[in-house]
């Protein structure tokens, strides 16, 4: 069903592009896809683009990100707030399985000089840099093995609220 829907969306985009298209309409479609509570638009079996936001209320807009094994994943994080990086910094950190969020979170708090990625990144599959209000950053990596992973923001104190599941199917 999901594949069908995707195929439909892709076809729709193609039709719009080939018609020389109503650009606004196309963007509206994208926004619709992006506002689903799970993750976002995919371009092919080989790649997926995931867009998430963080705000000044210390929240990600997404609680679950779903990708497929073998996909090249690009996570783009946009900070939609206004506060500075040293006060309300956000990043996207995908933890290896078996990493305790609380332990990692407290170690991260003490790793300011390493952009809040402790232990030389040994507990981390991928992460973006830390950004402040108005900024956008992204990271591209290969989806890890099938399973469930945690993602967090590793700014001091944020992981309690800013965490979600990254599911590889
Ligand atoms: Co944060």
PDB file of C-alpha atoms in Angstrom, residues 7-97:
ATOM      1  CA  UNK A   7       4.580   5.306  -6.843  1.00  0.00           C
ATOM      2  CA  UNK A   8       1.565   7.544  -7.183  1.00  0.00           C
ATOM      3  CA  UNK A   9       3.379  10.504  -5.640  1.00  0.00           C
ATOM      4  CA  UNK A  10       6.421   9.915  -7.842  1.00  0.00           C
ATOM      5  CA  UNK A  11       4.235   9.716 -10.928  1.00  0.00           C
ATOM      6  CA  UNK A  12       2.441  12.857  -9.877  1.00  0.00           C
ATOM      7  CA  UNK A  13       5.743  14.704  -9.474  1.00  0.00           C
ATOM      8  CA  UNK A  14       6.923  13.476 -12.863  1.00  0.00           C
ATOM      9  CA  UNK A  15       3.735  14.649 -14.522  1.00  0.00           C
ATOM     10  CA  UNK A  16       4.122  18.042 -12.910  1.00  0.00           C
ATOM     11  CA  UNK A  17       7.752  18.332 -13.938  1.00  0.00           C
ATOM     12  CA  UNK A  18       7.036  17.240 -17.494  1.00  0.00           C
ATOM     13  CA  UNK A  19       4.202  19.725 -17.767  1.00  0.00           C
ATOM     14  CA  UNK A  20       6.694  22.412 -16.918  1.00  0.00           C
ATOM     15  CA  UNK A  21       4.706  22.304 -13.780  1.00  0.00           C
ATOM     16  CA  UNK A  22       3.092  24.372 -11.192  1.00  0.00           C
ATOM     17  CA  UNK A  23       5.998  24.624  -8.800  1.00  0.00           C
ATOM     18  CA  UNK A  24       3.878  25.724  -5.889  1.00  0.00           C
ATOM     19  CA  UNK A  25       1.645  22.734  -6.218  1.00  0.00           C
ATOM     20  CA  UNK A  26       4.635  20.429  -6.225  1.00  0.00           C
ATOM     21  CA  UNK A  27       5.984  21.989  -3.061  1.00  0.00           C
ATOM     22  CA  UNK A  28       2.634  21.639  -1.393  1.00  0.00           C
ATOM     23  CA  UNK A  29       2.747  17.902  -2.050  1.00  0.00           C
ATOM     24  CA  UNK A  30       6.164  17.730  -0.436  1.00  0.00           C
ATOM     25  CA  UNK A  31       4.962  19.595   2.623  1.00  0.00           C
ATOM     26  CA  UNK A  32       2.073  17.190   2.984  1.00  0.00           C
ATOM     27  CA  UNK A  33       4.439  14.245   2.997  1.00  0.00           C
ATOM     28  CA  UNK A  34       6.731  16.028   5.434  1.00  0.00           C
ATOM     29  CA  UNK A  35       4.061  16.727   7.998  1.00  0.00           C
ATOM     30  CA  UNK A  36       3.243  13.088   8.631  1.00  0.00           C
ATOM     31  CA  UNK A  37       4.147  12.227  12.212  1.00  0.00           C
ATOM     32  CA  UNK A  38       6.604   9.631  11.029  1.00  0.00           C
ATOM     33  CA  UNK A  39       9.430  10.314   8.658  1.00  0.00           C
ATOM     34  CA  UNK A  40       9.342  11.875   5.271  1.00  0.00           C
ATOM     35  CA  UNK A  41       9.791  11.817   1.544  1.00  0.00           C
ATOM     36  CA  UNK A  42      11.814   9.102  -0.090  1.00  0.00           C
ATOM     37  CA  UNK A  43      13.393   9.357  -3.496  1.00  0.00           C
ATOM     38  CA  UNK A  44      14.219   5.737  -4.314  1.00  0.00           C
ATOM     39  CA  UNK A  45      14.945   2.302  -2.900  1.00  0.00           C
ATOM     40  CA  UNK A  46      18.568   3.301  -2.643  1.00  0.00           C
ATOM     41  CA  UNK A  47      18.162   6.648  -0.920  1.00  0.00           C
ATOM     42  CA  UNK A  48      15.914   8.351   1.553  1.00  0.00           C
ATOM     43  CA  UNK A  49      15.750  11.957   2.681  1.00  0.00           C
ATOM     44  CA  UNK A  50      14.462  12.497   6.179  1.00  0.00           C
ATOM     45  CA  UNK A  51      13.625  15.977   7.333  1.00  0.00           C
ATOM     46  CA  UNK A  52      13.193  16.793  10.994  1.00  0.00           C
ATOM     47  CA  UNK A  53      12.918  19.998  12.955  1.00  0.00           C
ATOM     48  CA  UNK A  54      13.831  21.087  16.452  1.00  0.00           C
ATOM     49  CA  UNK A  55      12.312  24.101  18.193  1.00  0.00           C
ATOM     50  CA  UNK A  56      12.844  26.448  21.138  1.00  0.00           C
ATOM     51  CA  UNK A  57      10.594  24.228  23.274  1.00  0.00           C
ATOM     52  CA  UNK A  58      13.237  21.485  23.131  1.00  0.00           C
ATOM     53  CA  UNK A  59      11.205  19.232  20.828  1.00  0.00           C
ATOM     54  CA  UNK A  60      11.785  17.289  17.655  1.00  0.00           C
ATOM     55  CA  UNK A  61       8.732  17.239  15.355  1.00  0.00           C
ATOM     56  CA  UNK A  62       9.259  13.535  14.656  1.00  0.00           C
ATOM     57  CA  UNK A  63       9.199  10.624  17.091  1.00  0.00           C
ATOM     58  CA  UNK A  64       9.748   7.783  14.645  1.00  0.00           C
ATOM     59  CA  UNK A  65      11.988   7.606  11.591  1.00  0.00           C
ATOM     60  CA  UNK A  66      11.623   4.583   9.314  1.00  0.00           C
ATOM     61  CA  UNK A  67      14.166   3.607   6.691  1.00  0.00           C
ATOM     62  CA  UNK A  68      15.060   0.431   4.848  1.00  0.00           C
ATOM     63  CA  UNK A  69      18.175  -1.646   5.217  1.00  0.00           C
ATOM     64  CA  UNK A  70      20.737  -0.745   2.561  1.00  0.00           C
ATOM     65  CA  UNK A  71      19.367   2.735   1.948  1.00  0.00           C
ATOM     66  CA  UNK A  72      21.613   5.739   1.994  1.00  0.00           C
ATOM     67  CA  UNK A  73      19.974   7.986   4.544  1.00  0.00           C
ATOM     68  CA  UNK A  74      20.230  11.766   4.604  1.00  0.00           C
ATOM     69  CA  UNK A  75      18.848  13.338   7.749  1.00  0.00           C
ATOM     70  CA  UNK A  76      18.346  17.080   7.522  1.00  0.00           C
ATOM     71  CA  UNK A  77      17.757  18.862  10.790  1.00  0.00           C
ATOM     72  CA  UNK A  78      16.305  22.359  10.758  1.00  0.00           C
ATOM     73  CA  UNK A  79      16.256  24.435  13.932  1.00  0.00           C
ATOM     74  CA  UNK A  80      12.990  26.345  13.604  1.00  0.00           C
ATOM     75  CA  UNK A  81      13.505  28.302  16.810  1.00  0.00           C
ATOM     76  CA  UNK A  82      15.313  31.578  17.433  1.00  0.00           C
ATOM     77  CA  UNK A  83      17.557  30.786  20.380  1.00  0.00           C
ATOM     78  CA  UNK A  84      21.346  30.594  20.060  1.00  0.00           C
ATOM     79  CA  UNK A  85      23.306  27.374  19.777  1.00  0.00           C
ATOM     80  CA  UNK A  86      24.893  27.786  23.231  1.00  0.00           C
ATOM     81  CA  UNK A  87      21.469  28.070  24.882  1.00  0.00           C
ATOM     82  CA  UNK A  88      19.136  25.877  22.799  1.00  0.00           C
ATOM     83  CA  UNK A  89      21.499  23.842  20.625  1.00  0.00           C
ATOM     84  CA  UNK A  90      20.128  20.894  18.667  1.00  0.00           C
ATOM     85  CA  UNK A  91      21.766  18.059  16.828  1.00  0.00           C
ATOM     86  CA  UNK A  92      20.722  14.650  15.532  1.00  0.00           C
ATOM     87  CA  UNK A  93      22.642  11.782  17.075  1.00  0.00           C
ATOM     88  CA  UNK A  94      21.908   8.179  16.111  1.00  0.00           C
ATOM     89  CA  UNK A  95      23.103   5.821  18.830  1.00  0.00           C
ATOM     90  CA  UNK A  96      24.448   2.332  18.373  1.00  0.00           C
ATOM     91  CA  UNK A  97      22.274  -0.422  19.800  1.00  0.00           C
TER      92      UNK A  97
END
